[in-house]
GROMACS .gro file of C-alpha atoms in nm:
model
  305
    1UNK     CA    1   0.000   0.000   0.000
    2UNK     CA    2   0.289   0.229   0.082
    3UNK     CA    3   0.448   0.156  -0.253
    4UNK     CA    4   0.130   0.256  -0.440
    5UNK     CA    5   0.109   0.580  -0.249
    6UNK     CA    6   0.467   0.662  -0.340
    7UNK     CA    7   0.403   0.604  -0.707
    8UNK     CA    8   0.094   0.819  -0.697
    9UNK     CA    9   0.292   1.098  -0.538
   10UNK     CA   10   0.564   1.072  -0.797
   11UNK     CA   11   0.306   1.079  -1.077
   12UNK     CA   12   0.131   1.383  -0.933
   13UNK     CA   13   0.462   1.561  -0.887
   14UNK     CA   14   0.554   1.486  -1.248
   15UNK     CA   15   0.221   1.624  -1.367
   16UNK     CA   16   0.269   1.936  -1.160
   17UNK     CA   17   0.621   1.986  -1.292
   18UNK     CA   18   0.509   1.924  -1.651
   19UNK     CA   19   0.219   2.159  -1.609
   20UNK     CA   20   0.446   2.425  -1.465
   21UNK     CA   21   0.687   2.384  -1.756
   22UNK     CA   22   0.401   2.401  -2.007
   23UNK     CA   23   0.262   2.711  -1.837
   24UNK     CA   24   0.610   2.868  -1.842
   25UNK     CA   25   0.652   2.786  -2.209
   26UNK     CA   26   0.309   2.924  -2.296
   27UNK     CA   27   0.373   3.235  -2.095
   28UNK     CA   28   0.716   3.276  -2.255
   29UNK     CA   29   0.578   3.248  -2.606
   30UNK     CA   30   0.286   3.475  -2.521
   31UNK     CA   31   0.502   3.767  -2.411
   32UNK     CA   32   0.696   3.980  -2.659
   33UNK     CA   33   0.883   4.301  -2.611
   34UNK     CA   34   0.904   4.609  -2.831
   35UNK     CA   35   1.223   4.813  -2.783
   36UNK     CA   36   1.253   5.188  -2.765
   37UNK     CA   37   1.200   5.344  -3.105
   38UNK     CA   38   0.987   5.058  -3.231
   39UNK     CA   39   0.618   5.013  -3.312
   40UNK     CA   40   0.455   4.690  -3.418
   41UNK     CA   41   0.142   4.491  -3.477
   42UNK     CA   42   0.083   4.140  -3.344
   43UNK     CA   43   0.075   3.858  -3.598
   44UNK     CA   44  -0.059   3.513  -3.497
   45UNK     CA   45   0.165   3.274  -3.687
   46UNK     CA   46  -0.071   2.980  -3.632
   47UNK     CA   47  -0.400   3.147  -3.718
   48UNK     CA   48  -0.234   3.371  -3.983
   49UNK     CA   49  -0.414   3.666  -3.830
   50UNK     CA   50  -0.283   4.025  -3.823
   51UNK     CA   51  -0.379   4.239  -3.527
   52UNK     CA   52  -0.550   4.574  -3.555
   53UNK     CA   53  -0.372   4.774  -3.283
   54UNK     CA   54  -0.040   4.953  -3.327
   55UNK     CA   55   0.166   4.890  -3.011
   56UNK     CA   56   0.467   5.083  -2.882
   57UNK     CA   57   0.767   4.998  -2.668
   58UNK     CA   58   0.721   4.765  -2.370
   59UNK     CA   59   0.619   4.407  -2.291
   60UNK     CA   60   0.302   4.282  -2.456
   61UNK     CA   61   0.098   3.964  -2.425
   62UNK     CA   62  -0.062   3.777  -2.707
   63UNK     CA   63  -0.158   3.433  -2.829
   64UNK     CA   64   0.108   3.162  -2.792
   65UNK     CA   65   0.374   3.172  -3.062
   66UNK     CA   66   0.275   3.512  -3.198
   67UNK     CA   67   0.532   3.764  -3.329
   68UNK     CA   68   0.554   4.135  -3.393
   69UNK     CA   69   0.589   4.291  -3.738
   70UNK     CA   70   0.810   4.578  -3.631
   71UNK     CA   71   0.870   4.919  -3.788
   72UNK     CA   72   1.085   5.207  -3.655
   73UNK     CA   73   0.890   5.479  -3.477
   74UNK     CA   74   1.168   5.737  -3.520
   75UNK     CA   75   1.288   5.913  -3.833
   76UNK     CA   76   1.531   5.726  -4.057
   77UNK     CA   77   1.760   5.876  -4.321
   78UNK     CA   78   1.724   5.812  -4.692
   79UNK     CA   79   2.005   5.930  -4.918
   80UNK     CA   80   2.048   5.956  -5.298
   81UNK     CA   81   2.407   6.004  -5.411
   82UNK     CA   82   2.487   6.109  -5.768
   83UNK     CA   83   2.130   6.058  -5.884
   84UNK     CA   84   2.110   6.152  -6.255
   85UNK     CA   85   1.799   6.319  -6.400
   86UNK     CA   86   1.710   6.519  -6.710
   87UNK     CA   87   1.611   6.880  -6.666
   88UNK     CA   88   1.368   7.088  -6.874
   89UNK     CA   89   1.640   7.146  -7.139
   90UNK     CA   90   1.715   6.773  -7.166
   91UNK     CA   91   2.051   6.821  -6.987
   92UNK     CA   92   2.163   6.548  -6.750
   93UNK     CA   93   2.195   6.674  -6.390
   94UNK     CA   94   2.358   6.492  -6.097
   95UNK     CA   95   2.203   6.541  -5.752
   96UNK     CA   96   2.286   6.454  -5.391
   97UNK     CA   97   1.969   6.452  -5.178
   98UNK     CA   98   1.904   6.345  -4.818
   99UNK     CA   99   1.590   6.351  -4.607
  100UNK     CA  100   1.435   6.189  -4.297
  101UNK     CA  101   1.125   5.973  -4.312
  102UNK     CA  102   0.901   5.753  -4.095
  103UNK     CA  103   0.578   5.560  -4.127
  104UNK     CA  104   0.253   5.698  -3.989
  105UNK     CA  105   0.178   5.480  -3.686
  106UNK     CA  106  -0.196   5.512  -3.736
  107UNK     CA  107  -0.158   5.357  -4.086
  108UNK     CA  108   0.083   5.080  -3.988
  109UNK     CA  109  -0.166   4.796  -4.045
  110UNK     CA  110  -0.242   4.916  -4.399
  111UNK     CA  111   0.132   4.950  -4.471
  112UNK     CA  112   0.194   4.593  -4.350
  113UNK     CA  113  -0.093   4.460  -4.561
  114UNK     CA  114   0.043   4.630  -4.876
  115UNK     CA  115   0.418   4.602  -4.826
  116UNK     CA  116   0.456   4.312  -4.577
  117UNK     CA  117   0.754   4.435  -4.375
  118UNK     CA  118   0.994   4.724  -4.324
  119UNK     CA  119   1.235   4.609  -4.598
  120UNK     CA  120   0.967   4.601  -4.865
  121UNK     CA  121   0.829   4.932  -4.745
  122UNK     CA  122   1.169   5.100  -4.749
  123UNK     CA  123   1.235   4.978  -5.106
  124UNK     CA  124   0.903   5.127  -5.224
  125UNK     CA  125   0.981   5.457  -5.049
  126UNK     CA  126   1.319   5.474  -5.220
  127UNK     CA  127   1.166   5.414  -5.562
  128UNK     CA  128   0.896   5.676  -5.497
  129UNK     CA  129   1.159   5.927  -5.388
  130UNK     CA  130   1.366   5.862  -5.699
  131UNK     CA  131   1.060   5.915  -5.916
  132UNK     CA  132   0.984   6.243  -5.738
  133UNK     CA  133   1.338   6.367  -5.796
  134UNK     CA  134   1.316   6.291  -6.168
  135UNK     CA  135   0.988   6.476  -6.199
  136UNK     CA  136   1.120   6.776  -6.002
  137UNK     CA  137   1.417   6.803  -6.239
  138UNK     CA  138   1.185   6.827  -6.541
  139UNK     CA  139   1.036   7.158  -6.412
  140UNK     CA  140   1.366   7.352  -6.416
  141UNK     CA  141   1.604   7.453  -6.692
  142UNK     CA  142   1.980   7.450  -6.648
  143UNK     CA  143   2.024   7.811  -6.536
  144UNK     CA  144   1.744   7.782  -6.281
  145UNK     CA  145   1.926   7.504  -6.096
  146UNK     CA  146   2.183   7.764  -5.989
  147UNK     CA  147   1.971   8.078  -5.970
  148UNK     CA  148   1.668   7.919  -5.800
  149UNK     CA  149   1.825   7.643  -5.593
  150UNK     CA  150   1.601   7.705  -5.287
  151UNK     CA  151   1.288   7.690  -5.507
  152UNK     CA  152   1.411   7.365  -5.658
  153UNK     CA  153   1.460   7.217  -5.311
  154UNK     CA  154   1.106   7.317  -5.217
  155UNK     CA  155   0.977   7.153  -5.534
  156UNK     CA  156   1.161   6.831  -5.450
  157UNK     CA  157   1.010   6.823  -5.102
  158UNK     CA  158   0.665   6.897  -5.241
  159UNK     CA  159   0.687   6.607  -5.491
  160UNK     CA  160   0.820   6.359  -5.233
  161UNK     CA  161   0.557   6.457  -4.977
  162UNK     CA  162   0.288   6.412  -5.242
  163UNK     CA  163   0.400   6.057  -5.318
  164UNK     CA  164   0.472   5.965  -4.955
  165UNK     CA  165   0.124   6.077  -4.853
  166UNK     CA  166  -0.018   5.792  -5.061
  167UNK     CA  167   0.234   5.554  -4.893
  168UNK     CA  168   0.144   5.671  -4.539
  169UNK     CA  169   0.488   5.820  -4.468
  170UNK     CA  170   0.604   6.167  -4.362
  171UNK     CA  171   0.938   6.338  -4.431
  172UNK     CA  172   1.143   6.617  -4.279
  173UNK     CA  173   1.486   6.785  -4.306
  174UNK     CA  174   1.519   6.748  -4.683
  175UNK     CA  175   1.852   6.879  -4.817
  176UNK     CA  176   1.977   6.907  -5.176
  177UNK     CA  177   2.348   6.913  -5.104
  178UNK     CA  178   2.491   6.904  -5.451
  179UNK     CA  179   2.384   6.991  -5.809
  180UNK     CA  180   2.633   6.909  -6.084
  181UNK     CA  181   2.600   6.979  -6.454
  182UNK     CA  182   2.783   6.735  -6.688
  183UNK     CA  183   3.133   6.830  -6.802
  184UNK     CA  184   3.011   6.813  -7.165
  185UNK     CA  185   2.754   7.081  -7.086
  186UNK     CA  186   3.016   7.302  -6.918
  187UNK     CA  187   3.238   7.265  -7.224
  188UNK     CA  188   2.939   7.352  -7.445
  189UNK     CA  189   2.877   7.668  -7.238
  190UNK     CA  190   3.239   7.774  -7.279
  191UNK     CA  191   3.222   7.698  -7.651
  192UNK     CA  192   2.904   7.902  -7.677
  193UNK     CA  193   3.077   8.200  -7.512
  194UNK     CA  194   3.373   8.168  -7.745
  195UNK     CA  195   3.134   8.145  -8.041
  196UNK     CA  196   2.956   8.461  -7.925
  197UNK     CA  197   3.289   8.641  -7.908
  198UNK     CA  198   3.386   8.509  -8.253
  199UNK     CA  199   3.052   8.630  -8.393
  200UNK     CA  200   3.117   8.975  -8.251
  201UNK     CA  201   3.466   8.982  -8.406
  202UNK     CA  202   3.322   8.862  -8.738
  203UNK     CA  203   3.055   9.135  -8.727
  204UNK     CA  204   3.328   9.394  -8.673
  205UNK     CA  205   3.535   9.251  -8.959
  206UNK     CA  206   3.242   9.212  -9.193
  207UNK     CA  207   3.265   9.548  -9.379
  208UNK     CA  208   3.637   9.502  -9.453
  209UNK     CA  209   3.594   9.139  -9.557
  210UNK     CA  210   3.296   9.234  -9.773
  211UNK     CA  211   3.501   9.498  -9.956
  212UNK     CA  212   3.786   9.251 -10.009
  213UNK     CA  213   3.547   8.989 -10.135
  214UNK     CA  214   3.382   9.237 -10.378
  215UNK     CA  215   3.721   9.344 -10.510
  216UNK     CA  216   3.828   8.983 -10.564
  217UNK     CA  217   3.499   8.909 -10.732
  218UNK     CA  218   3.545   9.197 -10.979
  219UNK     CA  219   3.905   9.091 -11.047
  220UNK     CA  220   3.788   8.736 -11.107
  221UNK     CA  221   3.510   8.852 -11.341
  222UNK     CA  222   3.759   9.070 -11.538
  223UNK     CA  223   4.010   8.785 -11.560
  224UNK     CA  224   3.734   8.549 -11.671
  225UNK     CA  225   3.626   8.789 -11.948
  226UNK     CA  226   3.987   8.817 -12.070
  227UNK     CA  227   4.020   8.436 -12.077
  228UNK     CA  228   3.687   8.401 -12.260
  229UNK     CA  229   3.780   8.668 -12.519
  230UNK     CA  230   4.118   8.502 -12.581
  231UNK     CA  231   3.957   8.160 -12.611
  232UNK     CA  232   3.704   8.291 -12.859
  233UNK     CA  233   3.977   8.458 -13.062
  234UNK     CA  234   4.193   8.143 -13.063
  235UNK     CA  235   3.886   7.941 -13.163
  236UNK     CA  236   3.819   8.171 -13.461
  237UNK     CA  237   4.182   8.151 -13.572
  238UNK     CA  238   4.185   7.773 -13.546
  239UNK     CA  239   3.856   7.750 -13.728
  240UNK     CA  240   3.981   7.972 -14.015
  241UNK     CA  241   4.303   7.776 -14.032
  242UNK     CA  242   4.123   7.445 -14.042
  243UNK     CA  243   3.884   7.579 -14.309
  244UNK     CA  244   4.175   7.698 -14.523
  245UNK     CA  245   4.362   7.369 -14.488
  246UNK     CA  246   4.044   7.177 -14.568
  247UNK     CA  247   3.993   7.386 -14.884
  248UNK     CA  248   4.356   7.329 -14.987
  249UNK     CA  249   4.324   6.952 -14.938
  250UNK     CA  250   3.998   6.947 -15.131
  251UNK     CA  251   4.157   7.150 -15.412
  252UNK     CA  252   4.457   6.915 -15.420
  253UNK     CA  253   4.237   6.609 -15.442
  254UNK     CA  254   4.028   6.772 -15.717
  255UNK     CA  255   4.344   6.837 -15.919
  256UNK     CA  256   4.466   6.482 -15.865
  257UNK     CA  257   4.127   6.346 -15.964
  258UNK     CA  258   4.138   6.554 -16.282
  259UNK     CA  259   4.489   6.424 -16.352
  260UNK     CA  260   4.386   6.062 -16.290
  261UNK     CA  261   4.086   6.111 -16.517
  262UNK     CA  262   4.316   6.242 -16.792
  263UNK     CA  263   4.540   5.938 -16.749
  264UNK     CA  264   4.264   5.679 -16.792
  265UNK     CA  265   4.042   5.883 -17.032
  266UNK     CA  266   4.041   5.776 -17.396
  267UNK     CA  267   4.108   6.132 -17.499
  268UNK     CA  268   4.412   6.137 -17.271
  269UNK     CA  269   4.673   5.872 -17.205
  270UNK     CA  270   4.416   5.598 -17.213
  271UNK     CA  271   4.581   5.381 -16.943
  272UNK     CA  272   4.427   5.052 -16.867
  273UNK     CA  273   4.335   4.962 -16.510
  274UNK     CA  274   4.656   4.760 -16.472
  275UNK     CA  275   4.863   5.041 -16.609
  276UNK     CA  276   4.697   5.295 -16.384
  277UNK     CA  277   4.770   5.080 -16.079
  278UNK     CA  278   5.127   5.041 -16.188
  279UNK     CA  279   5.149   5.416 -16.229
  280UNK     CA  280   5.017   5.468 -15.880
  281UNK     CA  281   5.271   5.219 -15.748
  282UNK     CA  282   5.553   5.413 -15.912
  283UNK     CA  283   5.419   5.735 -15.763
  284UNK     CA  284   5.410   5.583 -15.415
  285UNK     CA  285   5.768   5.453 -15.449
  286UNK     CA  286   5.887   5.786 -15.584
  287UNK     CA  287   5.728   5.981 -15.299
  288UNK     CA  288   5.858   5.749 -15.027
  289UNK     CA  289   6.138   5.884 -14.807
  290UNK     CA  290   6.265   5.534 -14.722
  291UNK     CA  291   6.347   5.241 -14.952
  292UNK     CA  292   6.036   5.048 -15.062
  293UNK     CA  293   6.044   4.690 -15.184
  294UNK     CA  294   5.744   4.570 -15.381
  295UNK     CA  295   5.670   4.286 -15.617
  296UNK     CA  296   5.426   4.320 -15.905
  297UNK     CA  297   5.282   4.016 -16.076
  298UNK     CA  298   5.285   3.983 -16.452
  299UNK     CA  299   5.175   4.124 -16.684
  300UNK     CA  300   5.313   4.438 -16.532
  301UNK     CA  301   5.481   4.661 -16.791
  302UNK     CA  302   5.702   4.960 -16.767
  303UNK     CA  303   5.585   5.116 -17.091
  304UNK     CA  304   5.230   5.129 -17.221
  305UNK     CA  305   5.126   5.262 -17.561
   0.00000   0.00000   0.00000
């Protein structure tokens, strides 16, 4: 009987210890702490249920195994270094911009539903800020970036605030710390100034250069007329010479034709065709300046009646 009582006591003690451990575990998993500078909403990992209340720093109780989706409750810095955008003139501008931001605690549940956690939310805020910077650049031309820098900074803040309002965030302490124009643009500005100076010099030199050009034009026109007159004169001389030579050649051939006619005509020498050819051969040989060797087939004759 004593043995049974001892076993029962041991069993009850074990149950009590197990229950105490279970209670400790449940209590431990039901208590979560938010640190200073943090806000969060409870999320039941078993039921997949998101709480409705935004909680601040301190120890909080919830269902066993729950966790907090935590966001910072203080301002965080967001910086854009060497961000390039196109201004109203289409010139590429490089900007350095920094500002502080934080989520609206009252809208934390909606932010978590849309963006899940702080990393996703921060990425969206960065993209929205970059878009606002690009749009702000498009309202200003190149000279305004220097002359109206404060107005540009106000425009940047206005555009970012407009976008962040839709994302349930607020910003403060925005600073545009650097505005750089591209080196190509600076070179173009210097070239433009030099061109303006060159234009002024050219305008001053224009009367003198115009007079020189007019003088050279007249000289060229005079020289061209002289060349044309000489060419026309030479052409007339060559034409007359050619005409005279042509007439002389025609007259020579007419005389030769009359002589050849007299040779073969019955009223003249009455040469036969063979005799006439032989005569022509003799003429060719006689007129040649170099020795000529030729063979004539019979019945060539040296004398014809």
